[in-house]
Amino acid sequence: MATEQSEIVHKAVEPLLMAGIRIRGKYEECGRLFKQLGKKFGFNICGPAFLLYYDEEHKEDDADFEACMSIKKGEATDDISVREFPGGKCVSLLHYGPYDALPGSYERIFCYCQENEIKMVSPIREVYVKSRGMIFKGNPKKYITEIQIFYEECDAESAGC
């Protein structure tokens, strides 16, 4: 299935207050984590849901990731951390279409980073601009997912930049 292509852009992401649940497991578990965050923070949620990926490569069973929500305010619990997401400079790509087509967009942005000698910084952020809702699934062909790969800024004289 072909998906609409977008340009890869460099942009600055502002810091934000976030609530997150970090686990090791299968990516498909994120739905229940988002539901847990939604129940806890409700009207204090102030932006799209996002995932943070901490692994250096794709893992099916033992992935290290964090389901997150932007919030206005809130308190941490034993399972949920509340902290500032620092933001920073990133390479960004909008993926249009279902989640199962995301690997092609990841390949594009990783190739771009490699070709441009961009030193990536973990975690990778996947923002669900338009996605399934808490109640209704929606149309996967209309989903919009932003992949953000943060990087270290360096001067032209530094090695490895």
Short mmCIF file of the C-alpha atoms (twelve columns), coordinates in Angstrom:
data_MODEL
# 
_entry.id   MODEL 
# 
loop_
_atom_site.group_PDB 
_atom_site.id 
_atom_site.type_symbol 
_atom_site.label_atom_id 
_atom_site.label_alt_id 
_atom_site.label_comp_id 
_atom_site.label_asym_id 
_atom_site.label_seq_id 
_atom_site.Cartn_x 
_atom_site.Cartn_y 
_atom_site.Cartn_z 
_atom_site.pdbx_PDB_model_num 
ATOM 1   C CA . MET A 1   0.000   0.000  0.000  1 
ATOM 2   C CA . ALA A 2   1.499   3.344  -1.032 1 
ATOM 3   C CA . THR A 3   1.462   6.182  1.434  1 
ATOM 4   C CA . GLU A 4   1.749   9.907  0.790  1 
ATOM 5   C CA . GLN A 5   5.339   11.139 1.049  1 
ATOM 6   C CA . SER A 6   6.384   14.247 2.937  1 
ATOM 7   C CA . GLU A 7   9.599   16.204 3.020  1 
ATOM 8   C CA . ILE A 8   12.189  15.567 5.693  1 
ATOM 9   C CA . VAL A 9   12.688  18.815 7.607  1 
ATOM 10  C CA . HIS A 10  14.820  20.109 10.457 1 
ATOM 11  C CA . LYS A 11  12.894  21.794 13.241 1 
ATOM 12  C CA . ALA A 12  13.054  22.805 16.876 1 
ATOM 13  C CA . VAL A 13  10.730  21.119 19.373 1 
ATOM 14  C CA . GLU A 14  9.846   23.091 22.497 1 
ATOM 15  C CA . PRO A 15  10.097  21.508 25.953 1 
ATOM 16  C CA . LEU A 16  6.822   20.241 27.392 1 
ATOM 17  C CA . LEU A 17  5.455   18.680 30.542 1 
ATOM 18  C CA . MET A 18  4.746   15.004 29.949 1 
ATOM 19  C CA . ALA A 19  3.402   11.944 31.681 1 
ATOM 20  C CA . GLY A 20  4.855   8.620  30.615 1 
ATOM 21  C CA . ILE A 21  4.828   4.904  31.302 1 
ATOM 22  C CA . ARG A 22  8.058   3.168  30.268 1 
ATOM 23  C CA . ILE A 23  8.120   -0.598 29.771 1 
ATOM 24  C CA . ARG A 24  9.999   -3.395 28.056 1 
ATOM 25  C CA . GLY A 25  7.616   -5.399 25.930 1 
ATOM 26  C CA . LYS A 26  5.717   -5.467 22.646 1 
ATOM 27  C CA . TYR A 27  4.803   -2.263 20.834 1 
ATOM 28  C CA . GLU A 28  1.164   -3.367 20.703 1 
ATOM 29  C CA . GLU A 29  0.989   -2.829 24.481 1 
ATOM 30  C CA . CYS A 30  1.041   0.948  23.972 1 
ATOM 31  C CA . GLY A 31  -2.764  1.080  23.590 1 
ATOM 32  C CA . ARG A 32  -3.399  -0.014 27.155 1 
ATOM 33  C CA . LEU A 33  -0.680  2.388  28.379 1 
ATOM 34  C CA . PHE A 34  -2.291  5.334  26.577 1 
ATOM 35  C CA . LYS A 35  -5.627  4.314  28.094 1 
ATOM 36  C CA . GLN A 36  -4.056  4.301  31.567 1 
ATOM 37  C CA . LEU A 37  -2.609  7.792  30.974 1 
ATOM 38  C CA . GLY A 38  -5.953  9.018  29.643 1 
ATOM 39  C CA . LYS A 39  -7.791  7.807  32.750 1 
ATOM 40  C CA . LYS A 40  -5.255  9.405  35.085 1 
ATOM 41  C CA . PHE A 41  -4.841  12.809 33.399 1 
ATOM 42  C CA . GLY A 42  -8.113  13.309 31.462 1 
ATOM 43  C CA . PHE A 43  -8.721  17.040 30.985 1 
ATOM 44  C CA . ASN A 44  -5.083  17.850 31.770 1 
ATOM 45  C CA . ILE A 45  -3.946  16.255 28.498 1 
ATOM 46  C CA . CYS A 46  -2.946  19.063 26.141 1 
ATOM 47  C CA . GLY A 47  -1.516  17.516 22.990 1 
ATOM 48  C CA . PRO A 48  -1.258  14.372 20.909 1 
ATOM 49  C CA . ALA A 49  -0.084  11.066 22.333 1 
ATOM 50  C CA . PHE A 50  3.476   10.037 21.543 1 
ATOM 51  C CA . LEU A 51  5.906   7.172  22.013 1 
ATOM 52  C CA . LEU A 52  9.565   7.432  22.939 1 
ATOM 53  C CA . TYR A 53  11.783  4.634  21.612 1 
ATOM 54  C CA . TYR A 54  15.003  3.976  23.540 1 
ATOM 55  C CA . ASP A 55  16.403  0.990  21.584 1 
ATOM 56  C CA . GLU A 56  19.000  1.455  18.853 1 
ATOM 57  C CA . GLU A 57  17.162  -0.975 16.585 1 
ATOM 58  C CA . HIS A 58  13.646  -2.301 16.056 1 
ATOM 59  C CA . LYS A 59  12.704  -5.077 18.503 1 
ATOM 60  C CA . GLU A 60  9.491   -7.081 18.394 1 
ATOM 61  C CA . ASP A 61  9.355   -8.663 21.848 1 
ATOM 62  C CA . ASP A 62  11.613  -6.843 24.293 1 
ATOM 63  C CA . ALA A 63  11.335  -3.241 23.096 1 
ATOM 64  C CA . ASP A 64  12.235  -0.404 25.476 1 
ATOM 65  C CA . PHE A 65  9.622   2.302  24.926 1 
ATOM 66  C CA . GLU A 66  7.512   4.840  26.763 1 
ATOM 67  C CA . ALA A 67  3.890   5.789  26.057 1 
ATOM 68  C CA . CYS A 68  3.462   9.525  26.752 1 
ATOM 69  C CA . MET A 69  0.968   12.362 26.851 1 
ATOM 70  C CA . SER A 70  1.575   16.115 26.991 1 
ATOM 71  C CA . ILE A 71  -0.101  17.427 30.126 1 
ATOM 72  C CA . LYS A 72  -0.840  20.810 31.727 1 
ATOM 73  C CA . LYS A 73  -0.241  19.497 35.247 1 
ATOM 74  C CA . GLY A 74  -0.243  16.282 37.210 1 
ATOM 75  C CA . GLU A 75  1.465   14.141 39.806 1 
ATOM 76  C CA . ALA A 76  3.591   11.043 39.271 1 
ATOM 77  C CA . THR A 77  2.564   7.630  40.607 1 
ATOM 78  C CA . ASP A 78  4.469   4.380  41.074 1 
ATOM 79  C CA . ASP A 79  3.805   3.485  37.402 1 
ATOM 80  C CA . ILE A 80  3.691   6.925  35.767 1 
ATOM 81  C CA . SER A 81  6.476   9.491  35.629 1 
ATOM 82  C CA . VAL A 82  5.741   13.204 35.240 1 
ATOM 83  C CA . ARG A 83  8.636   15.292 33.960 1 
ATOM 84  C CA . GLU A 84  9.745   17.781 31.355 1 
ATOM 85  C CA . PHE A 85  10.476  16.463 27.884 1 
ATOM 86  C CA . PRO A 86  13.468  18.638 26.954 1 
ATOM 87  C CA . GLY A 87  12.732  19.205 23.271 1 
ATOM 88  C CA . GLY A 88  15.584  20.233 20.987 1 
ATOM 89  C CA . LYS A 89  16.590  20.101 17.332 1 
ATOM 90  C CA . CYS A 90  15.284  17.189 15.296 1 
ATOM 91  C CA . VAL A 91  14.852  15.785 11.833 1 
ATOM 92  C CA . SER A 92  11.146  15.289 11.207 1 
ATOM 93  C CA . LEU A 93  9.099   13.282 8.720  1 
ATOM 94  C CA . LEU A 94  5.310   13.098 8.487  1 
ATOM 95  C CA . HIS A 95  4.048   9.597  7.697  1 
ATOM 96  C CA . TYR A 96  0.576   9.434  6.149  1 
ATOM 97  C CA . GLY A 97  -1.251  6.129  6.473  1 
ATOM 98  C CA . PRO A 98  -1.445  3.001  8.597  1 
ATOM 99  C CA . TYR A 99  1.083   2.078  11.242 1 
ATOM 100 C CA . ASP A 100 2.099   -1.111 9.441  1 
ATOM 101 C CA . ALA A 101 3.578   1.079  6.661  1 
ATOM 102 C CA . LEU A 102 5.804   3.030  9.103  1 
ATOM 103 C CA . PRO A 103 8.954   0.943  8.402  1 
ATOM 104 C CA . GLY A 104 9.291   2.575  4.958  1 
ATOM 105 C CA . SER A 105 9.200   6.062  6.493  1 
ATOM 106 C CA . TYR A 106 11.745  5.038  9.119  1 
ATOM 107 C CA . GLU A 107 14.016  3.733  6.386  1 
ATOM 108 C CA . ARG A 108 13.784  7.098  4.575  1 
ATOM 109 C CA . ILE A 109 14.602  9.182  7.643  1 
ATOM 110 C CA . PHE A 110 17.423  6.866  8.802  1 
ATOM 111 C CA . CYS A 111 18.996  6.984  5.324  1 
ATOM 112 C CA . TYR A 112 18.718  10.784 5.368  1 
ATOM 113 C CA . CYS A 113 20.465  10.938 8.752  1 
ATOM 114 C CA . GLN A 114 23.218  8.610  7.565  1 
ATOM 115 C CA . GLU A 115 23.754  10.467 4.270  1 
ATOM 116 C CA . ASN A 116 23.926  13.794 6.111  1 
ATOM 117 C CA . GLU A 117 26.132  12.457 8.925  1 
ATOM 118 C CA . ILE A 118 23.598  13.409 11.582 1 
ATOM 119 C CA . LYS A 119 24.500  12.103 15.033 1 
ATOM 120 C CA . MET A 120 21.185  10.857 16.391 1 
ATOM 121 C CA . VAL A 121 20.289  11.182 20.071 1 
ATOM 122 C CA . SER A 122 17.970  8.739  21.836 1 
ATOM 123 C CA . PRO A 123 15.040  8.553  22.270 1 
ATOM 124 C CA . ILE A 124 13.252  8.687  18.912 1 
ATOM 125 C CA . ARG A 125 9.846   10.347 19.252 1 
ATOM 126 C CA . GLU A 126 6.778   9.183  17.335 1 
ATOM 127 C CA . VAL A 127 3.910   11.694 17.599 1 
ATOM 128 C CA . TYR A 128 0.374   10.620 16.688 1 
ATOM 129 C CA . VAL A 129 -0.893  13.781 14.990 1 
ATOM 130 C CA . LYS A 130 -4.039  12.054 13.725 1 
ATOM 131 C CA . SER A 131 -4.616  8.517  14.918 1 
ATOM 132 C CA . ARG A 132 -7.047  6.113  16.431 1 
ATOM 133 C CA . GLY A 133 -9.084  7.590  19.233 1 
ATOM 134 C CA . MET A 134 -9.649  6.344  22.742 1 
ATOM 135 C CA . ILE A 135 -13.061 5.010  21.683 1 
ATOM 136 C CA . PHE A 136 -13.183 4.825  17.865 1 
ATOM 137 C CA . LYS A 137 -10.472 3.291  15.681 1 
ATOM 138 C CA . GLY A 138 -10.831 5.763  12.802 1 
ATOM 139 C CA . ASN A 139 -9.545  5.147  9.289  1 
ATOM 140 C CA . PRO A 140 -5.888  3.986  9.274  1 
ATOM 141 C CA . LYS A 141 -5.454  5.416  5.752  1 
ATOM 142 C CA . LYS A 142 -5.961  8.887  7.263  1 
ATOM 143 C CA . TYR A 143 -3.550  8.532  10.183 1 
ATOM 144 C CA . ILE A 144 -0.708  11.063 10.393 1 
ATOM 145 C CA . THR A 145 2.360   10.107 12.428 1 
ATOM 146 C CA . GLU A 146 5.355   12.412 12.876 1 
ATOM 147 C CA . ILE A 147 8.727   10.714 13.317 1 
ATOM 148 C CA . GLN A 148 11.206  12.954 15.157 1 
ATOM 149 C CA . ILE A 149 14.871  12.028 15.413 1 
ATOM 150 C CA . PHE A 150 16.757  14.353 17.714 1 
ATOM 151 C CA . TYR A 151 20.396  15.139 17.065 1 
ATOM 152 C CA . GLU A 152 23.423  16.759 18.610 1 
ATOM 153 C CA . GLU A 153 24.293  20.173 17.296 1 
ATOM 154 C CA . CYS A 154 27.967  20.732 16.609 1 
ATOM 155 C CA . ASP A 155 30.213  23.203 14.874 1 
ATOM 156 C CA . ALA A 156 31.803  22.559 11.505 1 
ATOM 157 C CA . GLU A 157 35.190  21.950 13.085 1 
ATOM 158 C CA . SER A 158 34.016  19.022 15.235 1 
ATOM 159 C CA . ALA A 159 34.732  15.493 14.108 1 
ATOM 160 C CA . GLY A 160 31.817  13.175 13.396 1 
ATOM 161 C CA . CYS A 161 29.316  15.909 12.532 1 
# 
